[in-house]
Amino acid sequence: MKCPFCLKDNGCALDENQTCWCFSIRVPEDLLALIPLEQKGSVCVCQECIEFYRTDKLVFLKTFDFESR
């Protein structure tokens, strides 16, 4: 599965035998709100983008062109 922002593999490990890394991390609600409506509930943000957003929200928004929206 690909991250909706950087489009890299998000490292999802969810299957019938294990839970994914995302079950143990808190994803900021305002980051989740940036996921396009048609993708909500069917994509996962990667760890790198979550950390990028937490570290420098303004640069994240600029990098992924959310400033102009």
Coordinates of N, CA, C and O in Angstrom, one line a residue:
M1 N 0.8 -1.2 0.0 CA 0.0 0.0 0.0 C 0.9 1.2 0.0 O 1.9 1.3 0.6
K2 N 0.5 2.3 -0.7 CA 1.3 3.5 -0.8 C 0.7 4.6 0.1 O -0.5 4.7 0.2
C3 N 1.7 5.4 0.6 CA 1.3 6.6 1.4 C 0.6 7.6 0.5 O 1.1 7.8 -0.7
P4 N -0.4 8.2 0.9 CA -1.1 9.2 0.0 C -0.4 10.5 -0.2 O -0.7 11.3 -1.1
F5 N 0.7 10.7 0.5 CA 1.5 11.9 0.4 C 2.8 11.7 -0.4 O 2.9 12.2 -1.5
C6 N 3.7 10.9 0.0 CA 4.9 10.7 -0.7 C 4.8 9.6 -1.7 O 5.7 9.5 -2.6
L7 N 3.8 8.8 -1.7 CA 3.5 7.7 -2.6 C 4.5 6.5 -2.5 O 4.5 5.7 -3.4
K8 N 5.3 6.5 -1.5 CA 6.2 5.4 -1.2 C 5.4 4.3 -0.5 O 4.3 4.5 0.1
D9 N 5.9 3.1 -0.5 CA 5.3 2.0 0.3 C 5.3 2.4 1.7 O 6.3 2.9 2.3
N10 N 4.1 2.2 2.4 CA 3.9 2.7 3.7 C 4.3 1.6 4.8 O 4.2 1.9 6.0
G11 N 4.8 0.5 4.3 CA 5.2 -0.5 5.2 C 4.1 -1.2 6.0 O 4.3 -1.8 7.0
C12 N 2.9 -1.2 5.4 CA 1.8 -1.8 6.1 C 2.0 -3.3 6.3 O 2.4 -4.0 5.3
A13 N 1.8 -3.8 7.5 CA 2.1 -5.2 7.8 C 0.8 -5.9 8.3 O 0.8 -6.9 8.9
L14 N -0.3 -5.2 8.0 CA -1.6 -5.8 8.5 C -2.0 -7.0 7.7 O -2.1 -7.0 6.5
D15 N -2.2 -8.1 8.4 CA -2.7 -9.3 7.8 C -3.3 -10.2 8.9 O -3.4 -9.7 10.0
E16 N -3.8 -11.3 8.5 CA -4.5 -12.1 9.5 C -3.6 -12.7 10.7 O -4.1 -13.1 11.7
N17 N -2.3 -12.6 10.5 CA -1.3 -13.1 11.5 C -0.7 -12.0 12.4 O -0.1 -12.3 13.4
Q18 N -0.8 -10.8 12.0 CA -0.2 -9.7 12.8 C -0.9 -8.4 12.6 O -1.6 -8.2 11.7
T19 N -0.6 -7.5 13.5 CA -1.1 -6.1 13.4 C -0.1 -5.2 12.8 O 1.1 -5.5 12.9
C20 N -0.4 -4.1 12.3 CA 0.5 -3.2 11.6 C 1.1 -2.3 12.7 O 0.6 -2.0 13.7
W21 N 2.2 -1.7 12.3 CA 2.9 -0.7 13.1 C 2.0 0.5 13.4 O 2.1 1.1 14.5
C22 N 1.1 0.8 12.5 CA 0.2 1.9 12.7 C -0.7 1.8 13.9 O -1.3 2.8 14.3
F23 N -0.9 0.6 14.4 CA -1.8 0.4 15.5 C -1.1 0.9 16.8 O -1.8 1.1 17.8
S24 N 0.2 1.1 16.8 CA 0.9 1.6 18.0 C 1.4 3.0 17.9 O 2.1 3.4 18.8
I25 N 0.9 3.8 16.9 CA 1.4 5.1 16.7 C 0.2 6.0 16.6 O -0.9 5.6 16.1
R26 N 0.3 7.2 17.2 CA -0.8 8.2 17.0 C -0.5 9.1 15.8 O 0.5 9.8 15.8
V27 N -1.5 9.1 14.9 CA -1.3 9.9 13.7 C -2.1 11.2 14.0 O -3.3 11.1 14.4
P28 N -1.5 12.4 13.8 CA -2.2 13.6 14.1 C -3.5 13.7 13.3 O -3.5 13.5 12.1
E29 N -4.6 14.1 13.9 CA -5.9 14.2 13.3 C -5.8 15.2 12.1 O -6.5 15.0 11.1
D30 N -5.1 16.3 12.3 CA -5.0 17.3 11.2 C -4.3 16.8 10.0 O -4.5 17.2 8.8
L31 N -3.4 15.8 10.2 CA -2.7 15.2 9.1 C -3.7 14.2 8.4 O -3.8 14.2 7.1
L32 N -4.4 13.5 9.1 CA -5.4 12.6 8.5 C -6.5 13.4 7.7 O -6.9 12.9 6.7
A33 N -6.8 14.6 8.2 CA -7.7 15.4 7.4 C -7.2 15.8 6.1 O -8.1 16.2 5.2
L34 N -5.9 15.7 5.8 CA -5.4 16.1 4.5 C -5.5 15.0 3.5 O -5.3 15.2 2.3
I35 N -5.9 13.8 3.9 CA -6.0 12.7 3.0 C -7.3 13.0 2.1 O -8.3 13.3 2.6
P36 N -7.1 12.8 0.8 CA -8.3 13.1 -0.1 C -9.5 12.2 0.3 O -9.3 11.0 0.6
L37 N -10.7 12.8 0.2 CA -11.9 12.0 0.5 C -12.0 10.7 -0.1 O -12.4 9.7 0.6
E38 N -11.6 10.6 -1.4 CA -11.8 9.3 -2.1 C -10.8 8.2 -1.6 O -11.0 7.0 -1.8
Q39 N -9.8 8.6 -0.8 CA -8.8 7.7 -0.2 C -9.0 7.4 1.2 O -8.5 6.4 1.8
K40 N -9.8 8.2 1.9 CA -10.0 8.0 3.4 C -10.5 6.6 3.7 O -11.4 6.1 3.0
G41 N -9.9 6.0 4.7 CA -10.3 4.7 5.1 C -9.7 3.5 4.3 O -9.9 2.4 4.6
S42 N -9.0 3.9 3.2 CA -8.4 2.8 2.4 C -6.9 3.0 2.2 O -6.3 2.2 1.5
V43 N -6.3 4.0 2.8 CA -4.8 4.2 2.8 C -4.2 4.5 4.1 O -5.0 4.8 5.1
C44 N -2.9 4.3 4.2 CA -2.2 4.5 5.5 C -1.1 5.5 5.2 O -0.4 5.3 4.2
V45 N -0.9 6.5 6.1 CA 0.3 7.4 5.9 C 1.5 6.6 6.4 O 1.5 5.9 7.4
C46 N 2.6 6.8 5.8 CA 3.9 6.1 6.2 C 4.5 6.8 7.4 O 4.2 8.0 7.7
Q47 N 5.3 6.1 8.1 CA 6.0 6.6 9.3 C 6.8 7.8 9.0 O 6.9 8.8 9.8
E48 N 7.5 7.8 7.8 CA 8.3 8.9 7.4 C 7.5 10.2 7.3 O 7.9 11.3 7.8
C49 N 6.3 10.2 6.7 CA 5.5 11.3 6.5 C 4.9 11.8 7.9 O 4.8 13.0 8.1
I50 N 4.6 10.8 8.7 CA 4.0 11.2 10.0 C 5.1 12.0 10.8 O 4.8 13.0 11.4
E51 N 6.3 11.5 10.8 CA 7.4 12.2 11.5 C 7.8 13.5 10.8 O 8.0 14.5 11.5
F52 N 7.8 13.6 9.5 CA 8.0 14.8 8.8 C 7.0 15.9 9.2 O 7.3 17.0 9.5
Y53 N 5.7 15.5 9.2 CA 4.6 16.4 9.6 C 4.8 16.9 11.1 O 4.6 18.0 11.3
R54 N 5.1 16.0 12.0 CA 5.3 16.3 13.4 C 6.5 17.2 13.6 O 6.5 18.1 14.4
T55 N 7.5 17.0 12.8 CA 8.8 17.8 12.9 C 8.6 19.2 12.3 O 9.1 20.1 12.9
D56 N 8.0 19.3 11.2 CA 7.9 20.6 10.5 C 6.7 20.6 9.6 O 6.7 20.4 8.4
K57 N 5.6 20.9 10.3 CA 4.3 20.9 9.6 C 4.2 21.9 8.4 O 3.7 21.5 7.3
L58 N 4.8 23.1 8.5 CA 4.8 24.0 7.4 C 5.5 23.6 6.2 O 5.1 23.7 5.1
V59 N 6.7 23.0 6.4 CA 7.5 22.5 5.3 C 6.8 21.3 4.7 O 6.8 21.1 3.5
F60 N 6.2 20.4 5.5 CA 5.4 19.3 5.0 C 4.3 19.8 4.1 O 4.1 19.3 2.9
L61 N 3.5 20.8 4.5 CA 2.4 21.3 3.7 C 3.0 21.9 2.4 O 2.3 21.8 1.4
K62 N 4.1 22.6 2.5 CA 4.7 23.2 1.3 C 5.2 22.1 0.3 O 5.0 22.2 -0.9
T63 N 5.9 21.1 0.9 CA 6.4 20.0 0.1 C 5.3 19.3 -0.7 O 5.5 19.0 -1.9
F64 N 4.2 19.1 -0.1 CA 3.1 18.3 -0.7 C 2.0 19.2 -1.3 O 0.9 18.8 -1.6
D65 N 2.4 20.5 -1.5 CA 1.5 21.5 -2.1 C 0.2 21.7 -1.5 O -0.8 21.9 -2.2
F66 N 0.1 21.8 -0.2 CA -1.1 22.1 0.5 C -1.3 23.6 0.8 O -2.4 24.0 1.1
E67 N -0.2 24.3 0.6 CA -0.3 25.8 0.8 C -1.2 26.5 -0.2 O -1.9 27.4 0.1
S68 N -1.3 25.9 -1.4 CA -2.1 26.6 -2.4 C -3.5 26.2 -2.5 O -4.3 26.6 -3.3
R69 N -3.9 25.3 -1.6 CA -5.3 24.8 -1.6 C -6.2 25.6 -0.7 O -5.8 26.1 0.3

